[in-house]
JSON list of C-alpha atoms in Angstrom, two decimals:
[
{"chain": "F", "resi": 2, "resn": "UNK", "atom": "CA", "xyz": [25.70, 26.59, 185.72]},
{"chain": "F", "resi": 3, "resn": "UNK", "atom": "CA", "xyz": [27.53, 29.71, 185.12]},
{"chain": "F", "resi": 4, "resn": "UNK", "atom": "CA", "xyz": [30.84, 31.29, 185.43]},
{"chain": "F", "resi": 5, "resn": "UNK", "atom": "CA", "xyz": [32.63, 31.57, 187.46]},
{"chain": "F", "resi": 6, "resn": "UNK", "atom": "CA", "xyz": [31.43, 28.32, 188.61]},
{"chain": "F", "resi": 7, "resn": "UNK", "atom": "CA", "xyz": [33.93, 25.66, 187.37]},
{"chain": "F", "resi": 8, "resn": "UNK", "atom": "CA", "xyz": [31.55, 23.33, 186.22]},
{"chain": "F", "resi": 9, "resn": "UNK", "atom": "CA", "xyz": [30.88, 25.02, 183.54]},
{"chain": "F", "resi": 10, "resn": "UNK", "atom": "CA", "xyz": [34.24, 25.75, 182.18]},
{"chain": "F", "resi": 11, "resn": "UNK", "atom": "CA", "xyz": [34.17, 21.76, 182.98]},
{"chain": "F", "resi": 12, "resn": "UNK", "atom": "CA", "xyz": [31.41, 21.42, 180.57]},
{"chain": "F", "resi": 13, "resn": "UNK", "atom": "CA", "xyz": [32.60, 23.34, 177.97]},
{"chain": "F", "resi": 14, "resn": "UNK", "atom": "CA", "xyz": [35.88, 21.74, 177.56]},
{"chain": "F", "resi": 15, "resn": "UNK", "atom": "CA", "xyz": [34.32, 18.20, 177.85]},
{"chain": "F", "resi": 16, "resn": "UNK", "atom": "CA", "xyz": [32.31, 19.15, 174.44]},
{"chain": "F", "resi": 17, "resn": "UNK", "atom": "CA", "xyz": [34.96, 20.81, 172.66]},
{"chain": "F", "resi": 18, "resn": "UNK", "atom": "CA", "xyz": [37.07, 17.79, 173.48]},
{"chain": "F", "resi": 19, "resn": "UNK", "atom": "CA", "xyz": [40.23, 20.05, 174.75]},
{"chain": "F", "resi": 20, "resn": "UNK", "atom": "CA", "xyz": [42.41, 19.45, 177.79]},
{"chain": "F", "resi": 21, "resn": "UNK", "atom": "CA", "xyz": [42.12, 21.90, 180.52]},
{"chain": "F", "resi": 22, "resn": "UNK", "atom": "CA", "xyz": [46.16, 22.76, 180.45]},
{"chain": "F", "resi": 23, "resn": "UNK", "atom": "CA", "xyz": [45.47, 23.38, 176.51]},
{"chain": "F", "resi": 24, "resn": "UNK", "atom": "CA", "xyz": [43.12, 25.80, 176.74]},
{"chain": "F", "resi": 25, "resn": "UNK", "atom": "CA", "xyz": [42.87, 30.12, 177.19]},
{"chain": "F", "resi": 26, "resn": "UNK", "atom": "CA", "xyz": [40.08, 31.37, 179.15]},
{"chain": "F", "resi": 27, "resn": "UNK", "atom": "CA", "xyz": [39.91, 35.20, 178.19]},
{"chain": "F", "resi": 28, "resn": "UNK", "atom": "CA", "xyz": [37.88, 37.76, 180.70]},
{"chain": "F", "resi": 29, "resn": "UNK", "atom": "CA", "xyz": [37.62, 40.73, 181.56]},
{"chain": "F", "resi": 30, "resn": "UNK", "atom": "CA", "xyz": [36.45, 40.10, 184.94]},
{"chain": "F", "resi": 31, "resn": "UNK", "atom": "CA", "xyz": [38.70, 38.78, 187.27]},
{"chain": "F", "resi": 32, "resn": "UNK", "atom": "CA", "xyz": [36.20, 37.08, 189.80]},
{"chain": "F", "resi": 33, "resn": "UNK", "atom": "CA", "xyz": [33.82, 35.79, 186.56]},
{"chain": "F", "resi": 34, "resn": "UNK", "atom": "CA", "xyz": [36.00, 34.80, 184.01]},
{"chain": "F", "resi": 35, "resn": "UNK", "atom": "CA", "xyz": [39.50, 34.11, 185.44]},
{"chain": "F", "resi": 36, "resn": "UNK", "atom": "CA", "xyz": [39.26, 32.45, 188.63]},
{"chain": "F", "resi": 37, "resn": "UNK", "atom": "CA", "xyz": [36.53, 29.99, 187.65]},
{"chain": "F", "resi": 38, "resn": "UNK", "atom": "CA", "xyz": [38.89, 29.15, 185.03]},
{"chain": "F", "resi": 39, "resn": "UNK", "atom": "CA", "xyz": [41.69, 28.59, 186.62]},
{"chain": "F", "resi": 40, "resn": "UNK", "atom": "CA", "xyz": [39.79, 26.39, 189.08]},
{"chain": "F", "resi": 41, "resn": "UNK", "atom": "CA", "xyz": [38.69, 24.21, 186.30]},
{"chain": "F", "resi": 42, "resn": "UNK", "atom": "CA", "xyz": [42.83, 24.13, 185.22]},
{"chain": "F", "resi": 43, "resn": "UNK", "atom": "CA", "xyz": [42.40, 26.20, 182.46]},
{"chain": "F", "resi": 44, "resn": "UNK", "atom": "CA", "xyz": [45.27, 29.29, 182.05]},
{"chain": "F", "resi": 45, "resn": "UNK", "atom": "CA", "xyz": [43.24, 32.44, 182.85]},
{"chain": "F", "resi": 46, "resn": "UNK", "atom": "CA", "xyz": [43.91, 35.49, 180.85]},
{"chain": "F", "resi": 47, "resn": "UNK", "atom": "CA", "xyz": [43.06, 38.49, 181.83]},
{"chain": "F", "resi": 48, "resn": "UNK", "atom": "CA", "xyz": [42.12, 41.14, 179.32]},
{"chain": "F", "resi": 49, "resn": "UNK", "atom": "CA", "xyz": [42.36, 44.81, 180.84]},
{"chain": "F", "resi": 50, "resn": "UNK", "atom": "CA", "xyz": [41.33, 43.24, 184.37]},
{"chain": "F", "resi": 51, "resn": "UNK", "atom": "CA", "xyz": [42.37, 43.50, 187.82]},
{"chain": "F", "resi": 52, "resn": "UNK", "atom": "CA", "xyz": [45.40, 41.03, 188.41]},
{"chain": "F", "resi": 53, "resn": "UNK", "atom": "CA", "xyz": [44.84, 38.09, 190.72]},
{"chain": "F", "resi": 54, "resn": "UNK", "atom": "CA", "xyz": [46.29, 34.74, 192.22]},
{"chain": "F", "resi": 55, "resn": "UNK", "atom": "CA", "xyz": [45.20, 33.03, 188.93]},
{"chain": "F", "resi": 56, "resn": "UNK", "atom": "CA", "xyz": [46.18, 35.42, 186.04]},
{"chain": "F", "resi": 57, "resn": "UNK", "atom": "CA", "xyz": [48.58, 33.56, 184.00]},
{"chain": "F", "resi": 58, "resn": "UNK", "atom": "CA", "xyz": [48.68, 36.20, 181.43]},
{"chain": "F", "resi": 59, "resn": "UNK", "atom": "CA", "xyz": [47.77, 39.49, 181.04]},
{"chain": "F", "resi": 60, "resn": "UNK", "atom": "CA", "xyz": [47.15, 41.12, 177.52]},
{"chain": "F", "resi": 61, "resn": "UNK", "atom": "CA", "xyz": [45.71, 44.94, 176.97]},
{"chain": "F", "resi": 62, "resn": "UNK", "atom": "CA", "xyz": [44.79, 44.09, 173.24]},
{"chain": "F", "resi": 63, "resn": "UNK", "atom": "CA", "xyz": [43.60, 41.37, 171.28]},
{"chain": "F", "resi": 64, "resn": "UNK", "atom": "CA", "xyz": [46.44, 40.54, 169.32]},
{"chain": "F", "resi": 65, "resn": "UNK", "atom": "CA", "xyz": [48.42, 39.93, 172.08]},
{"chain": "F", "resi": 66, "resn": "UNK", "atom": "CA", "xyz": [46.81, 36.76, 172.03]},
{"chain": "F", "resi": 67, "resn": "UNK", "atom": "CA", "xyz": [48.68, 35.47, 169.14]},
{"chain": "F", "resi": 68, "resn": "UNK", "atom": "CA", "xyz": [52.09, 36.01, 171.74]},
{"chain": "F", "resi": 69, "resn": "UNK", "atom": "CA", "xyz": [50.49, 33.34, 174.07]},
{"chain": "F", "resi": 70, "resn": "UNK", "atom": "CA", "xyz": [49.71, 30.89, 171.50]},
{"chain": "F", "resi": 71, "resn": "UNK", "atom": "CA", "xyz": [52.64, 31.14, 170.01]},
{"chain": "F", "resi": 72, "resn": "UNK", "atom": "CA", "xyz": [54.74, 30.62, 173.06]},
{"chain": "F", "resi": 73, "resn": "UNK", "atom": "CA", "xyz": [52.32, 27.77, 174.51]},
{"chain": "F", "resi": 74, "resn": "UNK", "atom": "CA", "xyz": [53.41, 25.82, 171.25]},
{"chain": "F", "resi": 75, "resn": "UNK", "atom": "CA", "xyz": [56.75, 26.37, 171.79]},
{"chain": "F", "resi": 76, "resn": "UNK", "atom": "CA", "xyz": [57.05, 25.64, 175.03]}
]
């Protein structure tokens, strides 16, 4: 499988042993890297990419990564 097939966000979080609603999916591709993940319940961020239904977050540089975090531990 491959993205933006949910499955294999599925897969991936099933071997890193994280929780969908724990975990960033980072893309720069809306319809590859975001929606798939969102499908599979993970937040979708998208990095420089064309907004959508399921971009949680939107970041233009890297370290604006460390904001998220941050405020997912928080909250």
């Amino acid at each position: 499988r491959t993205k933006p097939d949910s499955a294999m966000f599925e897969a991936a979080l099933e071997k890193a042993g994280v929780p969908a609603d724990r975990a960033l999916m980072i893309g720069d591709r809306y319809d590859h890297d975001v929606r798939g993940a969102a499908e599979a319940g993970l937040h979708g961020v998208a990095f420089g990419a064309e907004d959508g239904p399921a971009v949680a977050y939107r970041i233009e540089s890297p370290p604006e990564i460390l904001e998220i975090v941050d405020g997912e531990r928080e909250g």
